[in-house]
Amino acid sequence: MTVQPRIGLEIHVRPVTKTKLFCTCEAGFGGRPNTRCCPRCLGLPGSMPKLNEQAVRQAVKAGLALGCEIPSKSVFVRKGYSYPDLPKGYQITQWEDPICRDGRVELSGKKIGIFRIQLEEDAGKMIHDRGACTLVDYNRCGLPLLEIVTAPELESPEQAAAFVKELIARLRKYGIAECRMEQGGLRMDVNVSLNGGERVEIKNINSIRFMGKALRYEIGRQRELLEQGGAVSYETRRYDERQEITVHMRSKEQSPDYRFFPEPDLPPLLLSREDIAAARRELDQTNHG
Ligand SMILES: [Zn+2]
């Protein structure tokens, strides 16, 4: 059976900034656990977020580098979920009004669409101590992230890998992000469907090599299902690096209800033509070929 895969990517990239997205805690990698936190990034009652202008500038530059439109207004929302790595109980992110939208990247003559780029905050990091206990480090909590969402227009694992490499090259060239995967500076969720069927999402892949393996396994699994007369249904899976397989996480019915609503502590983000022109000048100055 010949199959036509359609692959889309959601790539989380940590932009280069001095401080976190909504407070003045240091944004570097690592540090002694729980030493780079404050009432704001821990979401303590009464603390108010203050938007980091450098992170906004980096997001606009990423949009320009990926051929996006930059709307004059974008909106932050609360995405509710309950997990120990997120002390507030919600993440501040963007949804229907992202900072950048409708981009395009050319890859060996083929145009790959970018649906949107969202500016959002990262969660803390859980450390599972061999079943004995779980520790949590909030140094990463509140670091800025750019979530770059592509259209499902990539046609093979090789093309998906080439796209991520091109993205990394552009973000590094313009000083937008270092994309250090070993530091969690670039993480990927991928989705894949065959022959126009339902898509399956694979969460939290942290290297291009594992992305290729996960996609090849998943395409093989779905093809086998179709060949046996079965149907693929929408689900979220994860990649098991040791066994080199994808594993079921949850079905559509089990998807969490995020209860999105506009973030009441942040006004809509307004960008003037001058703001966007200044970001473009910064790009031109860092473009040395
Ligand atoms: Zn802080």
mmCIF file of C-alpha atoms and ligand atoms in Angstrom:
data_model
loop_
_atom_site.group_PDB
_atom_site.id
_atom_site.type_symbol
_atom_site.label_atom_id
_atom_site.label_comp_id
_atom_site.label_asym_id
_atom_site.label_seq_id
_atom_site.Cartn_x
_atom_site.Cartn_y
_atom_site.Cartn_z
ATOM 1 C CA MET A 1 0.000 0.000 0.000
ATOM 2 C CA THR A 2 1.417 3.385 -0.927
ATOM 3 C CA VAL A 3 0.664 6.097 1.571
ATOM 4 C CA GLN A 4 0.896 9.883 1.481
ATOM 5 C CA PRO A 5 1.941 11.248 4.889
ATOM 6 C CA ARG A 6 1.116 14.802 5.925
ATOM 7 C CA ILE A 7 3.235 16.083 8.771
ATOM 8 C CA GLY A 8 2.810 19.221 10.863
ATOM 9 C CA LEU A 9 5.111 20.514 13.588
ATOM 10 C CA GLU A 10 4.683 22.514 16.784
ATOM 11 C CA ILE A 11 8.133 23.687 17.748
ATOM 12 C CA HIS A 12 8.884 25.297 21.106
ATOM 13 C CA VAL A 13 11.944 27.522 21.027
ATOM 14 C CA ARG A 14 13.448 29.519 23.875
ATOM 15 C CA PRO A 15 14.327 33.010 22.591
ATOM 16 C CA VAL A 16 17.485 34.722 23.837
ATOM 17 C CA THR A 17 16.518 37.121 26.652
ATOM 18 C CA LYS A 18 18.188 38.398 29.814
ATOM 19 C CA THR A 19 15.148 37.803 32.018
ATOM 20 C CA LYS A 20 11.986 35.685 32.190
ATOM 21 C CA LEU A 21 8.791 36.570 30.287
ATOM 22 C CA PHE A 22 6.858 38.298 33.087
ATOM 23 C CA CYS A 23 9.426 39.034 35.847
ATOM 24 C CA THR A 24 13.067 40.044 36.241
ATOM 25 C CA CYS A 25 14.466 36.623 37.265
ATOM 26 C CA GLU A 26 17.566 35.578 35.319
ATOM 27 C CA ALA A 27 16.755 33.600 32.148
ATOM 28 C CA GLY A 28 19.936 31.510 31.872
ATOM 29 C CA PHE A 29 19.976 27.711 31.713
ATOM 30 C CA GLY A 30 20.390 25.721 34.942
ATOM 31 C CA GLY A 31 21.453 27.350 38.234
ATOM 32 C CA ARG A 32 20.974 25.850 41.695
ATOM 33 C CA PRO A 33 17.394 24.510 41.775
ATOM 34 C CA ASN A 34 14.744 27.028 42.839
ATOM 35 C CA THR A 35 17.129 29.988 43.137
ATOM 36 C CA ARG A 36 15.849 31.868 40.052
ATOM 37 C CA CYS A 37 12.267 32.389 41.155
ATOM 38 C CA CYS A 38 10.226 35.211 42.604
ATOM 39 C CA PRO A 39 6.584 35.743 43.667
ATOM 40 C CA ARG A 40 5.661 36.574 40.046
ATOM 41 C CA CYS A 41 6.986 33.449 38.303
ATOM 42 C CA LEU A 42 5.724 31.339 41.207
ATOM 43 C CA GLY A 43 2.290 32.949 40.769
ATOM 44 C CA LEU A 44 1.907 33.939 44.411
ATOM 45 C CA PRO A 45 -1.309 35.837 45.210
ATOM 46 C CA GLY A 46 -1.065 39.560 44.536
ATOM 47 C CA SER A 47 1.862 39.315 42.083
ATOM 48 C CA MET A 48 1.302 40.861 38.671
ATOM 49 C CA PRO A 49 2.969 39.908 35.366
ATOM 50 C CA LYS A 50 5.001 42.566 33.534
ATOM 51 C CA LEU A 51 5.739 41.759 29.885
ATOM 52 C CA ASN A 52 9.410 41.491 28.826
ATOM 53 C CA GLU A 53 9.965 43.791 25.818
ATOM 54 C CA GLN A 54 13.061 41.907 24.678
ATOM 55 C CA ALA A 55 10.985 38.697 24.362
ATOM 56 C CA VAL A 56 8.384 40.599 22.306
ATOM 57 C CA ARG A 57 11.137 41.921 20.021
ATOM 58 C CA GLN A 58 12.556 38.398 19.545
ATOM 59 C CA ALA A 59 9.089 37.024 18.711
ATOM 60 C CA VAL A 60 8.534 39.746 16.086
ATOM 61 C CA LYS A 61 11.981 39.065 14.602
ATOM 62 C CA ALA A 62 11.166 35.318 14.437
ATOM 63 C CA GLY A 63 7.939 36.176 12.611
ATOM 64 C CA LEU A 64 9.757 38.365 10.099
ATOM 65 C CA ALA A 65 12.465 35.705 9.595
ATOM 66 C CA LEU A 66 9.745 33.131 8.804
ATOM 67 C CA GLY A 67 7.740 35.356 6.443
ATOM 68 C CA CYS A 68 4.853 35.963 8.864
ATOM 69 C CA GLU A 69 2.379 38.798 9.150
ATOM 70 C CA ILE A 70 2.680 40.736 12.401
ATOM 71 C CA PRO A 71 -0.808 41.861 13.526
ATOM 72 C CA SER A 72 -0.978 45.208 15.299
ATOM 73 C CA LYS A 73 -2.781 43.559 18.238
ATOM 74 C CA SER A 74 -2.284 40.209 19.966
ATOM 75 C CA VAL A 75 -3.852 38.834 23.128
ATOM 76 C CA PHE A 76 -2.546 36.784 26.044
ATOM 77 C CA VAL A 77 -4.810 34.092 27.477
ATOM 78 C CA ARG A 78 -4.812 31.771 30.465
ATOM 79 C CA LYS A 79 -4.620 28.082 29.659
ATOM 80 C CA GLY A 80 -5.757 26.221 32.762
ATOM 81 C CA TYR A 81 -4.187 22.955 33.757
ATOM 82 C CA SER A 82 -3.277 21.395 37.041
ATOM 83 C CA TYR A 83 0.197 19.905 37.288
ATOM 84 C CA PRO A 84 3.008 20.290 39.849
ATOM 85 C CA ASP A 85 5.379 21.934 37.314
ATOM 86 C CA LEU A 86 2.995 24.900 37.016
ATOM 87 C CA PRO A 87 2.507 26.541 40.425
ATOM 88 C CA LYS A 88 -0.107 29.081 39.196
ATOM 89 C CA GLY A 89 -2.398 26.343 37.868
ATOM 90 C CA TYR A 90 -2.435 28.030 34.456
ATOM 91 C CA GLN A 91 0.003 29.019 31.729
ATOM 92 C CA ILE A 92 -0.032 32.471 30.128
ATOM 93 C CA THR A 93 0.001 31.844 26.390
ATOM 94 C CA GLN A 94 -1.723 33.059 23.221
ATOM 95 C CA TRP A 95 -4.476 31.423 21.207
ATOM 96 C CA GLU A 96 -6.723 33.061 18.642
ATOM 97 C CA ASP A 97 -4.739 36.311 18.428
ATOM 98 C CA PRO A 98 -1.059 35.304 18.320
ATOM 99 C CA ILE A 99 1.858 37.729 17.878
ATOM 100 C CA CYS A 100 2.701 36.385 14.363
ATOM 101 C CA ARG A 101 0.617 34.503 11.787
ATOM 102 C CA ASP A 102 0.435 33.209 8.200
ATOM 103 C CA GLY A 103 4.124 32.704 7.495
ATOM 104 C CA ARG A 104 5.919 30.749 4.822
ATOM 105 C CA VAL A 105 9.279 29.046 4.573
ATOM 106 C CA GLU A 106 10.678 27.813 1.278
ATOM 107 C CA LEU A 107 12.345 24.422 1.442
ATOM 108 C CA SER A 108 13.991 23.129 -1.765
ATOM 109 C CA GLY A 109 11.409 24.924 -3.906
ATOM 110 C CA LYS A 110 8.403 23.843 -1.786
ATOM 111 C CA LYS A 111 6.567 26.373 0.397
ATOM 112 C CA ILE A 112 5.710 25.259 3.936
ATOM 113 C CA GLY A 113 3.063 27.345 5.701
ATOM 114 C CA ILE A 114 3.421 28.657 9.240
ATOM 115 C CA PHE A 115 -0.003 28.954 10.908
ATOM 116 C CA ARG A 116 1.196 31.068 13.838
ATOM 117 C CA ILE A 117 3.828 31.919 16.418
ATOM 118 C CA GLN A 118 2.659 32.266 20.037
ATOM 119 C CA LEU A 119 4.605 33.928 22.820
ATOM 120 C CA GLU A 120 4.142 31.988 26.065
ATOM 121 C CA GLU A 121 5.791 31.015 29.339
ATOM 122 C CA ASP A 122 7.537 27.722 30.104
ATOM 123 C CA ALA A 123 6.707 25.431 33.049
ATOM 124 C CA GLY A 124 9.060 24.156 35.751
ATOM 125 C CA LYS A 125 10.991 20.927 35.482
ATOM 126 C CA MET A 126 10.096 17.687 37.263
ATOM 127 C CA ILE A 127 12.929 15.387 38.251
ATOM 128 C CA HIS A 128 11.833 11.800 38.917
ATOM 129 C CA ASP A 129 14.205 10.252 41.415
ATOM 130 C CA ARG A 130 14.047 6.563 40.446
ATOM 131 C CA GLY A 131 10.587 5.989 41.835
ATOM 132 C CA ALA A 132 11.597 7.219 45.292
ATOM 133 C CA CYS A 133 10.152 10.704 44.892
ATOM 134 C CA THR A 134 9.649 13.508 42.394
ATOM 135 C CA LEU A 135 11.457 16.826 42.776
ATOM 136 C CA VAL A 136 10.534 20.034 41.017
ATOM 137 C CA ASP A 137 12.791 22.901 39.938
ATOM 138 C CA TYR A 138 11.023 26.190 39.155
ATOM 139 C CA ASN A 139 14.064 27.936 37.617
ATOM 140 C CA ARG A 140 12.611 27.188 34.161
ATOM 141 C CA CYS A 141 9.128 28.339 35.170
ATOM 142 C CA GLY A 142 8.211 31.574 33.393
ATOM 143 C CA LEU A 143 11.029 31.505 30.817
ATOM 144 C CA PRO A 144 9.782 32.793 27.448
ATOM 145 C CA LEU A 145 8.958 30.335 24.668
ATOM 146 C CA LEU A 146 8.021 30.836 21.036
ATOM 147 C CA GLU A 147 5.608 28.169 19.849
ATOM 148 C CA ILE A 148 5.916 27.896 16.077
ATOM 149 C CA VAL A 149 3.055 25.953 14.451
ATOM 150 C CA THR A 150 3.362 24.786 10.838
ATOM 151 C CA ALA A 151 0.662 23.738 8.413
ATOM 152 C CA PRO A 152 0.564 19.945 7.857
ATOM 153 C CA GLU A 153 2.426 20.333 4.573
ATOM 154 C CA LEU A 154 5.587 18.298 5.163
ATOM 155 C CA GLU A 155 5.515 15.043 3.208
ATOM 156 C CA SER A 156 8.203 12.860 4.780
ATOM 157 C CA PRO A 157 10.298 12.500 7.950
ATOM 158 C CA GLU A 158 13.295 13.710 5.926
ATOM 159 C CA GLN A 159 11.444 16.875 4.865
ATOM 160 C CA ALA A 160 10.382 17.496 8.483
ATOM 161 C CA ALA A 161 14.015 17.186 9.597
ATOM 162 C CA ALA A 162 15.163 19.539 6.821
ATOM 163 C CA PHE A 163 12.531 22.061 7.927
ATOM 164 C CA VAL A 164 13.668 22.017 11.561
ATOM 165 C CA LYS A 165 17.304 22.443 10.458
ATOM 166 C CA GLU A 166 16.365 25.435 8.288
ATOM 167 C CA LEU A 167 14.380 26.942 11.174
ATOM 168 C CA ILE A 168 17.309 26.519 13.572
ATOM 169 C CA ALA A 169 19.711 28.055 11.035
ATOM 170 C CA ARG A 170 17.516 31.172 10.654
ATOM 171 C CA LEU A 171 16.889 31.636 14.376
ATOM 172 C CA ARG A 172 20.617 31.343 15.117
ATOM 173 C CA LYS A 173 21.668 33.580 12.245
ATOM 174 C CA TYR A 174 19.506 36.423 13.538
ATOM 175 C CA GLY A 175 20.409 35.901 17.199
ATOM 176 C CA ILE A 176 16.771 35.051 18.043
ATOM 177 C CA ALA A 177 17.399 31.685 19.698
ATOM 178 C CA GLU A 178 20.296 29.320 20.314
ATOM 179 C CA CYS A 179 18.106 26.227 19.920
ATOM 180 C CA ARG A 180 20.218 24.091 22.279
ATOM 181 C CA MET A 181 18.254 20.876 22.384
ATOM 182 C CA GLU A 182 20.344 19.369 25.203
ATOM 183 C CA GLN A 183 19.200 22.312 27.371
ATOM 184 C CA GLY A 184 15.547 22.035 26.389
ATOM 185 C CA GLY A 185 15.932 25.138 24.185
ATOM 186 C CA LEU A 186 14.026 23.425 21.344
ATOM 187 C CA ARG A 187 11.289 20.813 21.836
ATOM 188 C CA MET A 188 8.873 19.464 19.261
ATOM 189 C CA ASP A 189 5.389 18.033 19.044
ATOM 190 C CA VAL A 190 4.650 16.449 15.660
ATOM 191 C CA ASN A 191 1.398 15.385 14.029
ATOM 192 C CA VAL A 192 1.015 12.963 11.146
ATOM 193 C CA SER A 193 -1.868 11.655 9.061
ATOM 194 C CA LEU A 194 -1.925 9.257 6.101
ATOM 195 C CA ASN A 195 -3.980 9.638 2.915
ATOM 196 C CA GLY A 196 -6.106 12.449 4.338
ATOM 197 C CA GLY A 197 -7.188 10.499 7.440
ATOM 198 C CA GLU A 198 -7.247 11.501 11.107
ATOM 199 C CA ARG A 199 -4.030 12.868 12.549
ATOM 200 C CA VAL A 200 -2.075 11.496 15.470
ATOM 201 C CA GLU A 201 0.034 13.794 17.650
ATOM 202 C CA ILE A 202 3.333 12.779 19.211
ATOM 203 C CA LYS A 203 4.370 14.951 22.155
ATOM 204 C CA ASN A 204 7.669 16.185 23.549
ATOM 205 C CA ILE A 205 10.384 15.088 21.170
ATOM 206 C CA ASN A 206 13.732 16.668 21.984
ATOM 207 C CA SER A 207 15.989 15.849 19.034
ATOM 208 C CA ILE A 208 15.805 15.795 15.238
ATOM 209 C CA ARG A 209 17.030 12.179 15.260
ATOM 210 C CA PHE A 210 14.235 11.052 17.578
ATOM 211 C CA MET A 211 11.719 13.039 15.522
ATOM 212 C CA GLY A 212 12.744 11.062 12.401
ATOM 213 C CA LYS A 213 12.513 7.761 14.267
ATOM 214 C CA ALA A 214 9.164 8.613 15.850
ATOM 215 C CA LEU A 215 7.689 9.654 12.483
ATOM 216 C CA ARG A 216 8.973 6.572 10.653
ATOM 217 C CA TYR A 217 7.583 4.292 13.354
ATOM 218 C CA GLU A 218 4.245 6.110 13.407
ATOM 219 C CA ILE A 219 3.850 6.074 9.608
ATOM 220 C CA GLY A 220 4.557 2.311 9.649
ATOM 221 C CA ARG A 221 2.062 1.742 12.465
ATOM 222 C CA GLN A 222 -0.707 3.697 10.725
ATOM 223 C CA ARG A 223 -0.014 2.013 7.372
ATOM 224 C CA GLU A 224 -0.314 -1.423 8.992
ATOM 225 C CA LEU A 225 -3.610 -0.391 10.593
ATOM 226 C CA LEU A 226 -4.978 0.727 7.197
ATOM 227 C CA GLU A 227 -3.719 -2.416 5.443
ATOM 228 C CA GLN A 228 -5.575 -4.537 7.981
ATOM 229 C CA GLY A 229 -8.783 -2.663 7.160
ATOM 230 C CA GLY A 230 -8.696 -0.596 10.361
ATOM 231 C CA ALA A 231 -9.012 3.157 10.749
ATOM 232 C CA VAL A 232 -6.738 5.652 12.452
ATOM 233 C CA SER A 233 -8.479 7.705 15.114
ATOM 234 C CA TYR A 234 -7.276 10.978 16.605
ATOM 235 C CA GLU A 235 -5.048 10.418 19.627
ATOM 236 C CA THR A 236 -2.003 11.797 21.422
ATOM 237 C CA ARG A 237 1.044 9.537 21.730
ATOM 238 C CA ARG A 238 4.577 9.903 23.042
ATOM 239 C CA TYR A 239 7.874 8.543 21.759
ATOM 240 C CA ASP A 240 9.603 5.949 23.916
ATOM 241 C CA GLU A 241 13.298 6.479 23.189
ATOM 242 C CA ARG A 242 14.430 3.177 24.685
ATOM 243 C CA GLN A 243 11.990 0.917 22.848
ATOM 244 C CA GLU A 244 11.956 3.189 19.744
ATOM 245 C CA ILE A 245 8.155 3.080 19.503
ATOM 246 C CA THR A 246 5.274 5.524 19.983
ATOM 247 C CA VAL A 247 2.947 4.835 22.935
ATOM 248 C CA HIS A 248 -0.698 5.844 23.439
ATOM 249 C CA MET A 249 -1.183 8.744 25.903
ATOM 250 C CA ARG A 250 -4.785 9.874 25.478
ATOM 251 C CA SER A 251 -7.729 9.874 23.060
ATOM 252 C CA LYS A 252 -9.774 12.895 21.973
ATOM 253 C CA GLU A 253 -12.311 12.221 24.759
ATOM 254 C CA GLN A 254 -9.525 12.272 27.345
ATOM 255 C CA SER A 255 -8.118 15.635 26.150
ATOM 256 C CA PRO A 256 -8.027 18.170 28.975
ATOM 257 C CA ASP A 257 -10.371 21.162 28.941
ATOM 258 C CA TYR A 258 -7.986 24.126 29.090
ATOM 259 C CA ARG A 259 -10.701 26.737 29.755
ATOM 260 C CA PHE A 260 -8.952 29.468 27.737
ATOM 261 C CA PHE A 261 -9.862 33.032 28.643
ATOM 262 C CA PRO A 262 -8.158 36.430 28.177
ATOM 263 C CA GLU A 263 -5.442 37.100 30.775
ATOM 264 C CA PRO A 264 -7.017 39.774 33.013
ATOM 265 C CA ASP A 265 -3.660 41.066 34.330
ATOM 266 C CA LEU A 266 -2.215 41.910 30.886
ATOM 267 C CA PRO A 267 -3.665 44.350 28.359
ATOM 268 C CA PRO A 268 -3.685 43.340 24.662
ATOM 269 C CA LEU A 269 -0.198 43.688 23.161
ATOM 270 C CA LEU A 270 -0.212 46.537 20.630
ATOM 271 C CA LEU A 271 2.586 46.881 18.092
ATOM 272 C CA SER A 272 3.021 50.016 16.008
ATOM 273 C CA ARG A 273 4.468 50.153 12.514
ATOM 274 C CA GLU A 274 7.565 51.720 14.086
ATOM 275 C CA ASP A 275 7.971 48.734 16.453
ATOM 276 C CA ILE A 276 7.873 46.320 13.533
ATOM 277 C CA ALA A 277 10.211 48.484 11.434
ATOM 278 C CA ALA A 278 12.689 48.566 14.336
ATOM 279 C CA ALA A 279 12.613 44.751 14.559
ATOM 280 C CA ARG A 280 13.199 44.548 10.821
ATOM 281 C CA ARG A 281 16.213 46.886 11.080
ATOM 282 C CA GLU A 282 17.641 44.662 13.832
ATOM 283 C CA LEU A 283 17.266 41.649 11.527
ATOM 284 C CA ASP A 284 18.982 43.448 8.657
ATOM 285 C CA GLN A 285 21.864 44.427 10.922
ATOM 286 C CA THR A 286 22.444 40.842 12.066
ATOM 287 C CA ASN A 287 22.098 39.376 8.581
ATOM 288 C CA HIS A 288 25.682 38.896 7.511
ATOM 289 C CA GLY A 289 24.883 36.244 4.937
HETATM 290 ZN ZN ZN B 1 10.537 35.462 38.690
#
